[in-house]
CSV table of C-alpha atoms in Angstrom, one decimal:
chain,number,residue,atom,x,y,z
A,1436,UNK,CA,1.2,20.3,-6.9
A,1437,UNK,CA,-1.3,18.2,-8.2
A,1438,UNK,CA,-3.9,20.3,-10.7
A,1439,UNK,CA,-7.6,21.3,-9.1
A,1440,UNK,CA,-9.4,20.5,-12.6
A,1441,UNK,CA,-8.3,16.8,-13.6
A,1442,UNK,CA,-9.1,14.3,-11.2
A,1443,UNK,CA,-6.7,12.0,-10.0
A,1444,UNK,CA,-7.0,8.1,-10.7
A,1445,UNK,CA,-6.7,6.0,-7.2
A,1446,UNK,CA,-6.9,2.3,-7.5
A,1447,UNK,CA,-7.0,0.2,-4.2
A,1448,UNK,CA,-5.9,-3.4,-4.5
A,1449,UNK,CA,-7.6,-6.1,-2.4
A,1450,UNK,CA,-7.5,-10.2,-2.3
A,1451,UNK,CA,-8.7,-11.9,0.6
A,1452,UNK,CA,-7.0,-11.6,4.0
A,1453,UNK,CA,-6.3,-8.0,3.8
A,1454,UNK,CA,-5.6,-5.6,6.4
A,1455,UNK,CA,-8.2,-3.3,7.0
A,1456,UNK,CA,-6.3,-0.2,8.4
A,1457,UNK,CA,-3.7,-0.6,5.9
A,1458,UNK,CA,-6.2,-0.2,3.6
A,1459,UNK,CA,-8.8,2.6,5.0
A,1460,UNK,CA,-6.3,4.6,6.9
A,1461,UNK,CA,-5.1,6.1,3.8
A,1462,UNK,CA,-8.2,6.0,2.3
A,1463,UNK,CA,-10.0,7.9,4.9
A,1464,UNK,CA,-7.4,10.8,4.6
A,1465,UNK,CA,-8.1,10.1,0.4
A,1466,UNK,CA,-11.8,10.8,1.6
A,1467,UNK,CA,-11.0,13.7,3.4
A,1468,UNK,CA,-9.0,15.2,0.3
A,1469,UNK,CA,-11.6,14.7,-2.0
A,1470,UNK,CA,-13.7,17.6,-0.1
A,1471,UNK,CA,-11.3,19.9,-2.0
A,1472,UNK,CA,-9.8,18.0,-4.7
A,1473,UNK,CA,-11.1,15.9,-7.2
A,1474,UNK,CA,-10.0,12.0,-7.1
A,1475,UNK,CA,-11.9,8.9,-8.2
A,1476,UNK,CA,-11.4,5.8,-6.6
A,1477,UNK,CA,-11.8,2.6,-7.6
A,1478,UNK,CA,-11.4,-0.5,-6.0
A,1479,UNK,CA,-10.2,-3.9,-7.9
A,1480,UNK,CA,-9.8,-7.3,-6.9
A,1481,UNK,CA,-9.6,-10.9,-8.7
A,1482,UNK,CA,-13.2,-11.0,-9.2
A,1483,UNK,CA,-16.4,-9.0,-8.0
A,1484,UNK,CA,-17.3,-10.9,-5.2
A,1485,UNK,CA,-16.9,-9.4,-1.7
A,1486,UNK,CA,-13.6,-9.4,-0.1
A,1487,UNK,CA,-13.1,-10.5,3.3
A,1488,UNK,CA,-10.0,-9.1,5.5
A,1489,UNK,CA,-10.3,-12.3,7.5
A,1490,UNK,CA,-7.5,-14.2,6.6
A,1491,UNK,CA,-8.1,-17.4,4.8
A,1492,UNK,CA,-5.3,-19.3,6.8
A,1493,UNK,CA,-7.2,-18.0,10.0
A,1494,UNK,CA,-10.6,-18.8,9.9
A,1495,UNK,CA,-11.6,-18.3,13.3
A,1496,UNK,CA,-10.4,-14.6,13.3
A,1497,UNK,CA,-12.9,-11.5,12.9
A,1498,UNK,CA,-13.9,-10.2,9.2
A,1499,UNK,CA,-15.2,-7.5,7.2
A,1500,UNK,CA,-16.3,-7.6,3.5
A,1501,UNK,CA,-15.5,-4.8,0.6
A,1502,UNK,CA,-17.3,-4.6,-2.4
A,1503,UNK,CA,-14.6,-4.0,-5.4
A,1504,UNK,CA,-15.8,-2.1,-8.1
A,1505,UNK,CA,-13.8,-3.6,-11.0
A,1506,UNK,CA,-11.7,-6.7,-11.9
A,1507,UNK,CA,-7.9,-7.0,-12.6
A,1508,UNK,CA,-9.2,-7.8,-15.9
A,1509,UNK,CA,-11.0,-4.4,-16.6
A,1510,UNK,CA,-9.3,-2.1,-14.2
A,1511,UNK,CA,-9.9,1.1,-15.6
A,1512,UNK,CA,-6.9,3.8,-16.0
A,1513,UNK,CA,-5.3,4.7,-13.2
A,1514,UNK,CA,-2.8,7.1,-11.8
A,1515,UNK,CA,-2.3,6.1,-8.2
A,1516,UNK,CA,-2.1,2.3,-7.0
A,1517,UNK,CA,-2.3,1.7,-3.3
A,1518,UNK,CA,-1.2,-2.0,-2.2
A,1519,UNK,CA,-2.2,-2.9,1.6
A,1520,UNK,CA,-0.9,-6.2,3.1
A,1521,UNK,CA,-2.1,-8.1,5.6
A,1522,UNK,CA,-1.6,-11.9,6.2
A,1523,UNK,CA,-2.9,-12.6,3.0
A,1524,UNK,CA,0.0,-11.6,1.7
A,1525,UNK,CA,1.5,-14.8,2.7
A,1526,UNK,CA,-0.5,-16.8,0.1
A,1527,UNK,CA,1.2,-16.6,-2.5
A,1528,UNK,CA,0.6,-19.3,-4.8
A,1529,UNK,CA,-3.3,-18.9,-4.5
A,1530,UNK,CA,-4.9,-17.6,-7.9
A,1531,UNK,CA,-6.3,-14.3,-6.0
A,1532,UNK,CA,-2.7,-13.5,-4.9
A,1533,UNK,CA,-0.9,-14.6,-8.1
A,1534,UNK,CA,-3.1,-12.8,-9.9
A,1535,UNK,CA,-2.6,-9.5,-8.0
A,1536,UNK,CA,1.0,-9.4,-8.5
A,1537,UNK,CA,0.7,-9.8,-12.5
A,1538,UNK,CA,-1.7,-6.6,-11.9
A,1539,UNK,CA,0.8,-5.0,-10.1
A,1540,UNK,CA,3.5,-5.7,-12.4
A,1541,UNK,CA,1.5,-5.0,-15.6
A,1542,UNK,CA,0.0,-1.9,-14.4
A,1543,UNK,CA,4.1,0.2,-13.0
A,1544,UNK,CA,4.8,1.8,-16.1
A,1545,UNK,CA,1.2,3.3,-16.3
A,1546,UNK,CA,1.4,4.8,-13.1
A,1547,UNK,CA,2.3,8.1,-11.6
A,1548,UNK,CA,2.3,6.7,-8.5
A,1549,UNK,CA,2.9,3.1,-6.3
A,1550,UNK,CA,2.3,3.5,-2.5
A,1551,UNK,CA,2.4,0.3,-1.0
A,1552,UNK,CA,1.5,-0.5,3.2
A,1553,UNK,CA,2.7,-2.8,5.3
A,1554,UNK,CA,3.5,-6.3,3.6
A,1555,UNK,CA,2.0,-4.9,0.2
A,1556,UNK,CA,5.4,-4.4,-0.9
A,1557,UNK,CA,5.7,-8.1,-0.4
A,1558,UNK,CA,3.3,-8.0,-4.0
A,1559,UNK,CA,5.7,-5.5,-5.2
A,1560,UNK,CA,8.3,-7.1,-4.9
A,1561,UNK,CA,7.3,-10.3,-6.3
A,1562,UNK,CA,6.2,-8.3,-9.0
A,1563,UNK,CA,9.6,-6.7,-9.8
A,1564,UNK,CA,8.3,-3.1,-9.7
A,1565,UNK,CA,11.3,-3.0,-6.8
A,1566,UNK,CA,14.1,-4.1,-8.1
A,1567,UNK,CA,16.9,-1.9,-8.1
A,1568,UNK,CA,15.1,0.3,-5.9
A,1569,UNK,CA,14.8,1.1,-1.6
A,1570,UNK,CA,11.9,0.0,0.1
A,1571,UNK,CA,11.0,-0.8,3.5
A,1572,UNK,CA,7.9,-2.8,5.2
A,1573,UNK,CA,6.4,-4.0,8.4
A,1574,UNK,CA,9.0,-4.2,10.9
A,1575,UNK,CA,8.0,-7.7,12.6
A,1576,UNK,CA,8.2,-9.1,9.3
A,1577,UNK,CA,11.5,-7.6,8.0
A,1578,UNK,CA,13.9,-10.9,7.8
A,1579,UNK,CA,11.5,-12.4,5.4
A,1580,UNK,CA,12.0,-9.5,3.1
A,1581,UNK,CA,15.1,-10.5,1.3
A,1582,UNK,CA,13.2,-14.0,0.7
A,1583,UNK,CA,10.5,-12.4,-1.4
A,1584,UNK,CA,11.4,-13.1,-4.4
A,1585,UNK,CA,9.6,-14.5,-7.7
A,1586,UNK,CA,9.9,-18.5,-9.0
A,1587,UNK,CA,12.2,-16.7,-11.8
A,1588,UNK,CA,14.8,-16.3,-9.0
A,1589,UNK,CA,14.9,-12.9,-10.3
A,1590,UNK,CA,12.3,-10.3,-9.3
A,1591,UNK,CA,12.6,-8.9,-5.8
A,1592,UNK,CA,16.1,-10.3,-5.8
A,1593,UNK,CA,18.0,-6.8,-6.0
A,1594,UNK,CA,15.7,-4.8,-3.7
A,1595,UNK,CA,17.2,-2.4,-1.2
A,1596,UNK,CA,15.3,-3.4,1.9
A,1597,UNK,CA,15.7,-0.7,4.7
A,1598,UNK,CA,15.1,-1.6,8.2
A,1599,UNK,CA,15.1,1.9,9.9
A,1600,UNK,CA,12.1,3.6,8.5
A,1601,UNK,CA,8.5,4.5,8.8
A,1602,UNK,CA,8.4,5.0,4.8
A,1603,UNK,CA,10.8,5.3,1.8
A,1604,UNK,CA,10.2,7.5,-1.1
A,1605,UNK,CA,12.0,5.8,-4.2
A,1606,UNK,CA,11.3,7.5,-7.8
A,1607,UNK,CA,7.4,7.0,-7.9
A,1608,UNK,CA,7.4,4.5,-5.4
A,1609,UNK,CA,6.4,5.1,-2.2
A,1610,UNK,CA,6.7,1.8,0.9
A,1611,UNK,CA,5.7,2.2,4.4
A,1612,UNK,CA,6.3,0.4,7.7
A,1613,UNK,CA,3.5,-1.6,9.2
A,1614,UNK,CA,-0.4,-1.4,9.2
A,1615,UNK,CA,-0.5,2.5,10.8
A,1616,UNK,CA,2.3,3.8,9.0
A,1617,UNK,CA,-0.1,3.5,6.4
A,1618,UNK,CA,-1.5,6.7,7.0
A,1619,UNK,CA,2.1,8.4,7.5
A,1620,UNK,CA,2.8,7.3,4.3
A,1621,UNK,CA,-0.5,8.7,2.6
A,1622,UNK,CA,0.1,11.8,4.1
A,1623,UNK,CA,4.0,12.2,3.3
A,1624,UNK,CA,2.5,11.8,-0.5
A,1625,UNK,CA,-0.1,14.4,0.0
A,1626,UNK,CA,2.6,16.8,1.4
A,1627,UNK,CA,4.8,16.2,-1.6
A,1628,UNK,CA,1.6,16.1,-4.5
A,1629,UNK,CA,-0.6,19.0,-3.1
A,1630,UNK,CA,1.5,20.3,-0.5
A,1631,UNK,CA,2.6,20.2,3.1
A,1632,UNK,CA,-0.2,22.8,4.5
A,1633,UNK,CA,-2.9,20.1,2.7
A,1634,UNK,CA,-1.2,17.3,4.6
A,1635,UNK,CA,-1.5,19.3,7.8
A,1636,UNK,CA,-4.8,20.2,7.4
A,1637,UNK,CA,-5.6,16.3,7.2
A,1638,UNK,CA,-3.6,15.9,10.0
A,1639,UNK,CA,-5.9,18.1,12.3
A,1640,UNK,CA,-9.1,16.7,10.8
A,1641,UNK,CA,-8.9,13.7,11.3
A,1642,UNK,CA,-7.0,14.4,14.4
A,1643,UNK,CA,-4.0,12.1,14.2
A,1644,UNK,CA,-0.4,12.4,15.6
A,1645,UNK,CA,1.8,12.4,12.6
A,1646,UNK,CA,5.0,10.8,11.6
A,1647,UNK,CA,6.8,13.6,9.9
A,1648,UNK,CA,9.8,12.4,9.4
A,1649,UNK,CA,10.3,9.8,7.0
A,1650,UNK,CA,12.9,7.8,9.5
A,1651,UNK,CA,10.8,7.9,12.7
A,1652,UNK,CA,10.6,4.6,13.2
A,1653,UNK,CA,10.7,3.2,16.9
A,1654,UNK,CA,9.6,-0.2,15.6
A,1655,UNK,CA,12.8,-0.8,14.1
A,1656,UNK,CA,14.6,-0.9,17.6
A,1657,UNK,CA,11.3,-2.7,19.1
A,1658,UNK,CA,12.3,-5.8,17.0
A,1659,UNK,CA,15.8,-5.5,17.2
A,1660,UNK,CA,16.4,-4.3,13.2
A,1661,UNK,CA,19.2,-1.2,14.2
């Protein structure tokens, strides 16, 4: 359990077309947490202008903006990483996206903890934080997994990818299924940090019906994965 005196670090990673839910559902239930235990959160990005969810390759399509509080360049200290995805993702030779993934990978071995959502682990993987390691991410995306891998021809080559599963715990790194699982996946971590009766409690506040188990996931036999 995580101690009531020393805050916990939280980082949340952002670059343009990002998903909102797999973003703000887990912070929400971060928000909620904070009522009893002390967290900081701080929100990076390439630079410090506002960060739009709409999708650069989709113009047309409805946006939001986020204020980050810091750059990639002076990230403060941090002990908890979240990664959302989100078509975005997809850009990977833009400078915002290129540059998240040297975050990513620079910033591992400082962490306690890496929880990415959705297509996030797409940046993980790129960065080679999961190599060697299982990891899962959104289901309708799943047989592009095993191509995301970095121009070394290295990183993200020897990930685990598993299909059936709303999340997947591996050492200090935590993956989730797509967009809501987001939440599932913040609240498996708040069961395991400060305990399953503060995950419950969450739960009921913000009123939510739970994945509990860790391979609940009926979107694996939706698209045809198991």
């Amino acid at each position: 359990m995580s101690s009531n005196t020393e805050p916990l670090r939280i980082g949340l990673l952002l670059f343009p077309g990002f998903q909102s839910l797999d973003a703000f559902g887990p912070i929400d239930c971060l928000n909620v947490l904070s009522n009893d235990h002390p967290l900081t959160l701080s929100i990076l990005s390439h630079s410090l202008d506002p960060v739009s969810t709409r999708p650069p390759q989709l113009p047309h399509r409805l946006g939001q903006s986020v204020m980050p509080t810091h750059t990639f360049a002076n990230a403060p200290e941090l002990d908890v990483l979240l990664v959302p995805g989100g078509h975005g993702t997809r850009l990977a030779d833009s400078v915002e996206i290129k540059e998240a993934i040297k975050f990513i990978e620079t910033i591992y071995p400082s962490l306690k903890y890496l929880i990415t959502v959705c297509t996030g682990s797409r940046l993980a993987s790129l960065a080679g934080v999961l190599d060697g390691r299982k990891a899962t991410t959104n289901k309708a995306v799943f047989h592009e997994a095993k191509s995301w891998v970095g121009e070394d021809g290295k990183k993200g080559s020897s990930v685990s990818w598993v299909a059936k599963a709303r999340w997947v715990v591996d050492g200090n790194v935590w993956t989730s299924s797509g967009v809501s699982a987001g939440i599932d996946v913040i609240l498996a971590w708040m069961g395991a940090v400060y305990g399953e009766g503060v995950a419950k409690e969450i739960t009921e506040v913000i009123e939510y019906s739970r994945h509990e188990e860790a391979g609940d996931d009926p979107f694996a036999q939706l698209y045809k994965l198991v």
